[in-house]
C-alpha cells in the first residue's frame, strides 16, 4: 500500500508541476503533506513512523499500535523539520552566492572581458564567434540564463548584423555555454540536486569541474569551426571606432552602478572565493556570506546603495532559495515516512541484477530526456530521489547520483519549458525548431564529454 501511495504522490506532483497547475514551491510543500496525511489516516504510516520515533541508542522503542492519529501527525511535523534543517546549508549558500555574483555583475566585473573581446574580434567572423563563446561563459558565472542572454545579445547582435553573420550561431553558442556554466553549485539544476542529495557545493564543483572545463574547450572549438565557415561565406570586414563604441555602450543607470576602479579587487575576490570553495576547507554558506558582505561594502559604501543592491538582486535569489527550502520538506516527508524506500525497492525489483552495476550510466542517460521533457523542479524533486535510493542499494554514493543526474543538463536548455529561451529567440529572430536542431547537434558532444570525463575522474562511475 505504501508503494502505491509513493508512486501516486510522485505522479501527482509531476502532473501538477508540468501542467502548471501549482507553482513548484506550493507543490513541493502541499503534495507530500497531503499524501503523508492520507497515509496516516489509512494506517499505512504507522510502522515507518514508529521506526522514526524509536531510538535504539536510548532504548526507546515505539510500538506502531501505540500511536494515535495525532501522534503520527506530530511526527510528520518533526520529519518535515528534519528535511528543512538538512536543506538549510544549501539554501544559505545559494542565497549569498547569487547575491555575490549579482553584485559583481552590477559592479562591472565582466565588462572588460566583454569589451576586450568585441574590440579584438573586430570584423573577423572567427574572432567574433569565439568571442561570443568566451563572453557567454564569463557572464554565465552568475548562473542566470536571462542575464547572459541580455548581455550577449545586446553586445553581439549589432556586430552579427553588421557582418551578416548567422544569428543561429549566436543563439547556439550563448545557450550551450550557459548550459555548461549552469552546472556551477549556485546554478538552478545543481542547487536542486544538492538540496535533494544533501551534498556540499565544494565536492560537487570539484566533481563537475573537469567535465565543465573540457566542455568549454570543446565549445570554443565549435565556435572556431563555425567562425571558419562564416569567414569563408562572408569574408573579413572592417569596423569603425564608432561601431565599436556603440557595441560596448551601456544604459546610464547601469553605468552608474559600475566600479571600474575596483575591477582588480573584484576579480581577486571572485577568483579567491571560487578557489576556496573548490578546496572545500571552509563551509560554502559562510564563504559566500563573507564574500558578499566584502563585495557590497567595498563597491557600495553608502547605506542607500547597499540597500538598493540587496533589494534589486534579492528577487532572483529568493526564487531559488524558497524552492530549496521546500525541497527539504519534500525530502523529509518522502524519505522519513518510508515512501522513498518503498518506491526504490519497487524499481529495483523489476530491474535485472546486472543492470544495477551500471546504475551511474543509466541515471546519466535517463537525465537527458528527463531534464528535457520535465522541468528541473519535476525531475530533481520527483525523479532523482527515486533513482538515488536505488543507486544506494547498488553501492553508489549520494555525490555519484547527484553528478549523474546533472550530466543530462547538456540538453535541458533546449527544452520549450525553459522560459528565457523565448527571450533569446525573440531577440535573435530565430525559429525554435531550427535552433533546437543546430544546438542539439553540438549539445550531444557536451553530453558525451560530461559522461566520459566523470567516469574517468570517478565523479560518477559508469558501473560498479
Coordinates of N, CA and C in Angstrom, one line a residue, residues 253-444:
X253 N 21.8 54.2 -16.3 CA 21.6 53.7 -15.0 C 22.4 52.5 -14.6
X254 N 22.7 51.7 -15.6 CA 23.6 50.5 -15.4 C 25.0 51.0 -15.2
X255 N 25.4 52.0 -16.0 CA 26.8 52.6 -15.9 C 27.0 53.1 -14.5
X256 N 26.0 53.7 -13.9 CA 26.2 54.4 -12.6 C 26.5 53.4 -11.5
X257 N 26.2 52.1 -11.7 CA 26.4 51.1 -10.7 C 27.8 50.5 -10.8
X258 N 28.5 50.7 -11.9 CA 29.8 50.1 -12.2 C 30.9 50.8 -11.4
X259 N 31.9 49.9 -11.1 CA 33.0 50.4 -10.3 C 34.3 50.0 -11.0
X260 N 34.7 50.7 -12.1 CA 35.8 50.2 -12.9 C 37.2 50.3 -12.1
X261 N 37.2 51.2 -11.1 CA 38.5 51.4 -10.4 C 38.7 50.2 -9.4
X262 N 37.6 49.4 -9.2 CA 37.7 48.3 -8.3 C 37.8 46.9 -9.0
X263 N 38.0 47.0 -10.3 CA 38.0 45.8 -11.1 C 38.9 44.7 -10.7
X264 N 40.2 45.1 -10.3 CA 41.1 44.1 -9.9 C 40.8 43.5 -8.5
X265 N 40.3 44.4 -7.6 CA 39.9 43.9 -6.3 C 38.7 42.9 -6.5
X266 N 37.7 43.2 -7.3 CA 36.6 42.3 -7.5 C 37.0 41.0 -8.2
X267 N 38.0 41.1 -9.1 CA 38.4 39.9 -9.8 C 39.2 38.9 -8.8
X268 N 40.0 39.5 -8.0 CA 40.7 38.7 -7.0 C 39.8 38.1 -6.0
X269 N 38.8 38.9 -5.5 CA 37.8 38.4 -4.6 C 37.0 37.3 -5.2
X270 N 36.6 37.4 -6.4 CA 35.8 36.3 -7.1 C 36.6 35.0 -7.3
X271 N 37.8 35.2 -7.9 CA 38.7 34.0 -8.1 C 39.0 33.4 -6.8
X272 N 39.3 34.2 -5.8 CA 39.7 33.6 -4.5 C 38.5 32.8 -3.8
X273 N 37.4 33.4 -4.0 CA 36.2 32.7 -3.4 C 35.9 31.4 -4.0
X274 N 36.0 31.3 -5.4 CA 35.8 30.1 -6.1 C 36.9 29.1 -5.8
X275 N 38.1 29.5 -5.6 CA 39.2 28.6 -5.3 C 39.0 28.0 -4.0
X276 N 38.7 28.8 -3.0 CA 38.4 28.3 -1.6 C 37.3 27.3 -1.6
X277 N 36.3 27.6 -2.4 CA 35.1 26.7 -2.5 C 35.5 25.4 -3.0
X278 N 36.3 25.3 -4.0 CA 36.8 24.0 -4.6 C 37.6 23.3 -3.6
X279 N 38.4 24.0 -2.8 CA 39.3 23.3 -1.8 C 38.5 22.7 -0.7
X280 N 37.2 23.1 -0.5 CA 36.3 22.5 0.5 C 36.9 22.5 1.9
X281 N 37.6 23.6 2.2 CA 38.1 23.8 3.6 C 37.2 24.7 4.5
X282 N 36.4 25.5 3.8 CA 35.5 26.4 4.5 C 34.1 26.2 4.1
X283 N 33.2 26.2 5.1 CA 31.8 25.9 4.7 C 31.3 26.9 3.6
X284 N 30.7 26.4 2.6 CA 30.3 27.2 1.4 C 29.4 28.4 1.8
X285 N 28.4 28.1 2.7 CA 27.5 29.2 3.1 C 28.2 30.3 3.7
X286 N 29.1 30.0 4.7 CA 29.9 31.1 5.3 C 30.8 31.8 4.3
X287 N 31.4 31.0 3.4 CA 32.3 31.6 2.4 C 31.6 32.7 1.6
X288 N 30.4 32.3 1.0 CA 29.7 33.3 0.2 C 29.1 34.4 1.0
X289 N 28.7 34.2 2.2 CA 28.2 35.2 3.1 C 29.3 36.3 3.3
X290 N 30.5 35.9 3.6 CA 31.6 36.8 3.8 C 32.0 37.5 2.5
X291 N 32.1 36.8 1.4 CA 32.4 37.4 0.1 C 31.4 38.4 -0.3
X292 N 30.1 38.1 -0.1 CA 29.1 39.0 -0.5 C 29.2 40.3 0.3
X293 N 29.4 40.2 1.6 CA 29.5 41.4 2.5 C 30.7 42.2 2.1
X294 N 31.8 41.6 1.9 CA 33.0 42.3 1.5 C 32.8 43.0 0.1
X295 N 32.2 42.3 -0.8 CA 31.9 42.9 -2.1 C 30.9 44.1 -2.0
X296 N 29.9 43.9 -1.2 CA 28.9 45.0 -1.0 C 29.5 46.2 -0.4
X297 N 30.3 46.0 0.7 CA 30.9 47.1 1.5 C 31.9 47.9 0.6
X298 N 32.7 47.2 -0.1 CA 33.8 47.8 -0.9 C 33.2 48.6 -2.1
X299 N 32.3 48.0 -2.8 CA 31.8 48.6 -4.0 C 30.7 49.6 -3.8
X300 N 29.9 49.5 -2.7 CA 28.8 50.4 -2.5 C 28.9 50.8 -1.0
X301 N 29.5 51.9 -0.8 CA 29.8 52.3 0.6 C 28.6 53.0 1.3
X302 N 27.7 53.6 0.5 CA 26.6 54.3 1.1 C 25.5 53.3 1.5
X303 N 24.9 53.5 2.6 CA 23.8 52.6 3.1 C 22.7 52.5 2.0
X304 N 22.3 53.6 1.4 CA 21.3 53.7 0.4 C 21.6 52.7 -0.7
X305 N 22.9 52.8 -1.2 CA 23.3 52.0 -2.3 C 23.3 50.5 -2.0
X306 N 23.7 50.2 -0.7 CA 23.7 48.8 -0.3 C 22.3 48.3 -0.2
X307 N 21.4 49.1 0.3 CA 20.0 48.7 0.4 C 19.4 48.4 -1.0
X308 N 19.7 49.3 -2.0 CA 19.2 49.1 -3.3 C 19.8 47.9 -4.0
X309 N 21.1 47.6 -3.8 CA 21.7 46.4 -4.4 C 21.0 45.2 -3.9
X310 N 20.8 45.1 -2.6 CA 20.2 43.9 -2.0 C 18.8 43.8 -2.5
X311 N 18.0 44.9 -2.5 CA 16.6 44.9 -2.9 C 16.5 44.5 -4.3
X312 N 17.3 45.0 -5.2 CA 17.2 44.7 -6.7 C 17.6 43.3 -7.0
X313 N 18.5 42.7 -6.3 CA 19.0 41.4 -6.6 C 18.4 40.3 -5.8
X314 N 17.6 40.7 -4.7 CA 17.0 39.7 -3.8 C 16.0 38.8 -4.5
X315 N 15.3 39.4 -5.5 CA 14.2 38.6 -6.1 C 14.7 37.3 -6.8
X316 N 15.8 37.4 -7.5 CA 16.4 36.3 -8.2 C 16.9 35.2 -7.2
X317 N 17.5 35.7 -6.1 CA 18.0 34.8 -5.1 C 16.8 34.1 -4.4
X318 N 15.8 34.8 -4.1 CA 14.6 34.3 -3.3 C 13.9 33.2 -4.1
X319 N 13.8 33.4 -5.4 CA 13.1 32.4 -6.2 C 13.8 31.0 -6.1
X320 N 15.1 31.0 -6.0 CA 15.8 29.7 -5.9 C 15.8 29.2 -4.5
X321 N 16.0 30.1 -3.5 CA 16.1 29.7 -2.1 C 14.8 29.0 -1.6
X322 N 13.7 29.6 -1.9 CA 12.4 29.1 -1.4 C 12.2 27.7 -2.0
X323 N 12.6 27.4 -3.2 CA 12.5 26.1 -3.8 C 13.4 25.1 -3.0
X324 N 14.6 25.5 -2.7 CA 15.5 24.6 -1.9 C 14.9 24.3 -0.6
X325 N 14.3 25.3 0.1 CA 13.7 25.1 1.4 C 12.5 24.1 1.3
X326 N 11.7 24.3 0.3 CA 10.6 23.5 0.0 C 11.0 22.1 -0.3
X327 N 12.1 21.9 -1.0 CA 12.6 20.6 -1.4 C 13.1 19.9 -0.1
X328 N 13.5 20.6 0.9 CA 13.9 20.0 2.1 C 12.7 19.3 2.8
X329 N 11.6 20.0 2.8 CA 10.4 19.5 3.4 C 9.9 18.3 2.6
X330 N 10.0 18.4 1.3 CA 9.6 17.3 0.4 C 10.4 16.0 0.7
X331 N 11.7 16.2 0.8 CA 12.7 15.1 1.0 C 12.5 14.5 2.4
X332 N 12.2 15.4 3.4 CA 12.0 14.9 4.8 C 10.8 14.0 4.9
X333 N 9.7 14.4 4.3 CA 8.5 13.5 4.3 C 8.6 12.3 3.4
X334 N 9.1 12.5 2.3 CA 9.3 11.4 1.3 C 10.2 10.3 1.8
X335 N 11.3 10.8 2.5 CA 12.2 9.8 3.0 C 11.9 9.2 4.3
X336 N 11.5 10.0 5.3 CA 11.2 9.5 6.6 C 10.0 8.7 6.8
X337 N 9.0 8.9 5.9 CA 7.7 8.1 6.0 C 7.8 6.7 5.4
X338 N 9.0 6.5 4.7 CA 9.2 5.2 4.1 C 8.8 5.1 2.7
X339 N 8.2 6.2 2.1 CA 7.7 6.2 0.7 C 8.9 6.0 -0.2
X340 N 10.0 6.7 0.1 CA 11.2 6.7 -0.8 C 11.8 5.3 -0.9
X341 N 11.9 4.6 0.3 CA 12.4 3.2 0.3 C 11.5 2.3 -0.5
X342 N 10.2 2.4 -0.2 CA 9.3 1.6 -0.9 C 9.3 1.7 -2.4
X343 N 9.3 3.0 -2.8 CA 9.4 3.2 -4.3 C 10.6 2.7 -4.9
X344 N 11.8 2.9 -4.2 CA 13.0 2.5 -4.8 C 13.1 1.0 -4.9
X345 N 12.6 0.3 -3.9 CA 12.5 -1.2 -3.9 C 11.7 -1.7 -5.0
X346 N 10.6 -1.0 -5.3 CA 9.7 -1.4 -6.4 C 10.4 -1.3 -7.7
X347 N 11.3 -0.3 -7.9 CA 12.1 -0.2 -9.1 C 13.2 -1.3 -9.2
X348 N 13.9 -1.4 -8.1 CA 15.0 -2.4 -8.1 C 14.4 -3.8 -8.4
X349 N 13.2 -4.1 -7.9 CA 12.6 -5.4 -8.0 C 12.4 -5.8 -9.5
X350 N 12.1 -4.8 -10.3 CA 11.9 -5.1 -11.8 C 13.1 -5.0 -12.6
X351 N 14.3 -4.6 -12.0 CA 15.5 -4.4 -12.8 C 16.3 -5.6 -12.8
X352 N 16.9 -6.0 -13.9 CA 17.9 -7.1 -13.9 C 19.0 -6.8 -13.0
X353 N 19.5 -7.8 -12.2 CA 20.6 -7.6 -11.3 C 21.8 -7.0 -12.0
X354 N 22.1 -7.4 -13.2 CA 23.3 -7.0 -13.9 C 23.2 -5.5 -14.2
X355 N 22.0 -4.9 -14.4 CA 21.8 -3.5 -14.7 C 22.2 -2.6 -13.5
X356 N 22.1 -3.1 -12.3 CA 22.4 -2.3 -11.2 C 23.8 -1.9 -11.1
X357 N 24.7 -2.7 -11.7 CA 26.1 -2.3 -11.7 C 26.4 -1.1 -12.6
X358 N 25.5 -0.9 -13.5 CA 25.6 0.2 -14.5 C 24.7 1.4 -14.1
X359 N 24.3 1.5 -12.9 CA 23.3 2.5 -12.5 C 23.7 3.9 -12.7
X360 N 25.0 4.2 -12.6 CA 25.5 5.5 -12.9 C 25.2 5.9 -14.3
X361 N 25.5 5.0 -15.3 CA 25.3 5.3 -16.7 C 23.8 5.4 -17.0
X362 N 23.0 4.5 -16.3 CA 21.6 4.5 -16.5 C 21.0 5.9 -16.1
X363 N 21.4 6.3 -14.9 CA 20.9 7.6 -14.4 C 21.3 8.8 -15.3
X364 N 22.6 8.7 -15.8 CA 23.0 9.8 -16.7 C 22.2 9.8 -18.0
X365 N 22.0 8.7 -18.6 CA 21.2 8.6 -19.8 C 19.8 9.1 -19.6
X366 N 19.2 8.6 -18.5 CA 17.8 9.0 -18.2 C 17.7 10.5 -18.0
X367 N 18.7 11.1 -17.4 CA 18.7 12.5 -17.1 C 18.6 13.4 -18.3
X368 N 19.0 12.9 -19.5 CA 19.0 13.7 -20.7 C 17.6 13.9 -21.2
X369 N 16.8 12.9 -21.5 CA 15.4 13.2 -21.8 C 14.6 13.6 -20.6
X370 N 15.0 13.2 -19.4 CA 14.3 13.6 -18.2 C 14.3 15.1 -18.0
X371 N 15.5 15.7 -18.1 CA 15.5 17.2 -17.9 C 15.1 18.0 -19.1
X372 N 14.9 17.3 -20.3 CA 14.4 18.0 -21.4 C 12.9 18.1 -21.4
X373 N 12.3 16.9 -21.1 CA 10.8 16.9 -21.1 C 10.1 17.3 -19.8
X374 N 10.9 17.3 -18.8 CA 10.4 17.7 -17.5 C 11.1 19.0 -17.0
X375 N 10.5 19.8 -16.2 CA 11.1 20.9 -15.6 C 12.2 20.4 -14.6
X376 N 13.2 21.3 -14.3 CA 14.2 20.9 -13.3 C 13.5 20.5 -12.0
X377 N 12.5 21.3 -11.6 CA 11.8 21.0 -10.4 C 11.2 19.6 -10.4
X378 N 10.5 19.3 -11.5 CA 9.9 18.0 -11.5 C 10.9 16.8 -11.5
X379 N 12.0 17.0 -12.3 CA 13.0 16.0 -12.4 C 13.7 15.8 -11.1
X380 N 14.3 16.8 -10.5 CA 15.2 16.7 -9.4 C 14.4 16.4 -8.1
X381 N 13.2 17.0 -8.0 CA 12.4 16.7 -6.7 C 11.5 15.5 -6.8
X382 N 11.2 15.1 -8.1 CA 10.3 14.0 -8.2 C 11.0 12.7 -8.7
X383 N 12.0 12.8 -9.6 CA 12.6 11.6 -10.1 C 13.9 11.2 -9.5
X384 N 14.8 12.2 -9.2 CA 16.1 11.9 -8.6 C 16.1 11.2 -7.3
X385 N 15.2 11.5 -6.4 CA 15.1 10.8 -5.1 C 14.9 9.3 -5.3
X386 N 14.1 8.9 -6.3 CA 13.9 7.5 -6.6 C 15.1 6.8 -7.1
X387 N 15.8 7.4 -8.1 CA 17.0 6.9 -8.7 C 18.1 6.8 -7.6
X388 N 18.2 7.8 -6.8 CA 19.2 7.9 -5.8 C 19.1 6.8 -4.8
X389 N 17.8 6.5 -4.4 CA 17.6 5.4 -3.4 C 18.0 4.1 -4.0
X390 N 17.6 3.9 -5.3 CA 18.0 2.7 -5.9 C 19.5 2.6 -6.1
X391 N 20.2 3.7 -6.4 CA 21.6 3.8 -6.5 C 22.4 3.4 -5.2
X392 N 21.8 3.8 -4.1 CA 22.4 3.5 -2.8 C 22.5 1.9 -2.6
X393 N 21.4 1.3 -3.1 CA 21.3 -0.1 -3.0 C 22.3 -0.8 -3.8
X394 N 22.8 -0.2 -4.9 CA 23.8 -0.8 -5.8 C 25.2 -0.3 -5.4
X395 N 25.3 0.5 -4.4 CA 26.7 0.9 -4.0 C 27.1 2.3 -4.4
X396 N 26.3 3.1 -5.1 CA 26.6 4.4 -5.5 C 26.4 5.4 -4.3
X397 N 27.3 6.4 -4.2 CA 27.1 7.4 -3.2 C 26.2 8.5 -3.6
X398 N 25.7 9.3 -2.6 CA 24.9 10.4 -3.0 C 25.5 11.4 -3.9
X399 N 26.8 11.6 -3.8 CA 27.6 12.5 -4.7 C 27.6 11.9 -6.1
X400 N 27.8 10.6 -6.2 CA 27.7 10.0 -7.5 C 26.4 10.2 -8.2
X401 N 25.3 10.0 -7.5 CA 24.0 10.2 -8.0 C 23.7 11.6 -8.4
X402 N 24.1 12.6 -7.6 CA 23.9 14.0 -7.9 C 24.6 14.3 -9.2
X403 N 25.9 13.9 -9.3 CA 26.6 14.2 -10.6 C 26.0 13.5 -11.8
X404 N 25.6 12.2 -11.6 CA 25.0 11.5 -12.8 C 23.7 12.2 -13.2
X405 N 22.9 12.7 -12.3 CA 21.7 13.3 -12.6 C 21.8 14.7 -13.3
X406 N 23.0 15.2 -13.2 CA 23.3 16.6 -13.8 C 23.9 16.5 -15.2
X407 N 24.4 15.3 -15.6 CA 25.0 15.2 -16.9 C 24.1 15.4 -18.1
X408 N 22.8 15.1 -17.9 CA 21.9 15.3 -19.0 C 21.5 16.7 -19.2
X409 N 22.0 17.6 -18.3 CA 21.7 19.0 -18.4 C 22.2 19.6 -19.8
X410 N 23.1 18.8 -20.4 CA 23.6 19.3 -21.7 C 22.4 19.6 -22.7
X411 N 21.3 19.0 -22.5 CA 20.1 19.2 -23.4 C 19.0 20.1 -22.7
X412 N 19.1 20.3 -21.4 CA 17.9 20.9 -20.8 C 17.5 22.3 -21.3
X413 N 18.5 23.1 -21.6 CA 18.2 24.5 -22.0 C 17.6 24.6 -23.5
X414 N 17.6 23.4 -24.1 CA 16.9 23.4 -25.4 C 15.4 23.1 -25.3
X415 N 15.0 22.8 -24.1 CA 13.6 22.5 -23.9 C 12.7 23.7 -24.0
X416 N 11.5 23.5 -24.5 CA 10.5 24.5 -24.6 C 10.0 25.0 -23.2
X417 N 10.3 24.2 -22.2 CA 9.9 24.5 -20.8 C 10.8 25.6 -20.2
X418 N 11.9 25.9 -20.8 CA 12.8 26.9 -20.3 C 12.4 28.3 -20.7
X419 N 12.1 29.2 -19.8 CA 11.5 30.5 -20.1 C 12.4 31.4 -20.9
X420 N 13.7 31.5 -20.5 CA 14.5 32.6 -21.1 C 14.8 32.3 -22.6
X421 N 14.6 31.0 -23.1 CA 15.0 30.8 -24.5 C 14.0 31.6 -25.4
X422 N 12.8 31.9 -24.9 CA 11.9 32.6 -25.7 C 12.4 34.1 -25.9
X423 N 13.1 34.6 -24.8 CA 13.7 35.9 -24.9 C 14.8 35.8 -26.0
X424 N 15.6 34.8 -25.9 CA 16.7 34.6 -26.9 C 16.2 34.5 -28.3
X425 N 15.2 33.7 -28.5 CA 14.6 33.5 -29.8 C 14.0 34.8 -30.3
X426 N 13.4 35.6 -29.4 CA 12.8 36.8 -29.8 C 13.8 37.9 -30.2
X427 N 14.9 38.0 -29.5 CA 15.9 38.9 -29.8 C 16.7 38.6 -31.0
X428 N 16.9 37.3 -31.3 CA 17.7 36.9 -32.5 C 16.8 36.7 -33.7
X429 N 15.5 36.6 -33.5 CA 14.6 36.3 -34.6 C 14.7 34.9 -35.1
X430 N 15.1 33.9 -34.3 CA 15.3 32.6 -34.7 C 14.0 31.8 -34.5
X431 N 13.8 30.7 -35.3 CA 12.7 29.8 -35.2 C 13.2 28.6 -34.3
X432 N 12.3 28.2 -33.4 CA 12.7 27.3 -32.4 C 13.2 25.9 -33.0
X433 N 12.5 25.4 -33.9 CA 12.9 24.1 -34.5 C 14.3 24.1 -35.1
X434 N 14.6 25.1 -35.8 CA 15.9 25.2 -36.5 C 17.0 25.4 -35.4
X435 N 16.7 26.2 -34.4 CA 17.6 26.5 -33.4 C 17.9 25.2 -32.5
X436 N 16.8 24.5 -32.2 CA 17.0 23.3 -31.4 C 17.8 22.2 -32.2
X437 N 17.6 22.1 -33.5 CA 18.3 21.1 -34.3 C 19.8 21.4 -34.3
X438 N 20.1 22.7 -34.6 CA 21.5 23.1 -34.6 C 22.2 22.9 -33.2
X439 N 21.5 23.4 -32.2 CA 22.1 23.3 -30.8 C 22.2 21.9 -30.3
X440 N 21.2 21.0 -30.6 CA 21.2 19.7 -30.1 C 22.4 18.9 -30.7
X441 N 22.8 19.2 -31.9 CA 23.9 18.6 -32.6 C 25.2 18.7 -31.8
X442 N 25.4 20.0 -31.3 CA 26.6 20.2 -30.5 C 26.4 19.9 -29.0
X443 N 25.2 19.9 -28.6 CA 24.9 19.5 -27.2 C 25.2 18.1 -26.9
X444 N 25.1 17.2 -28.0 CA 25.4 15.8 -27.9 C 26.9 15.6 -27.5

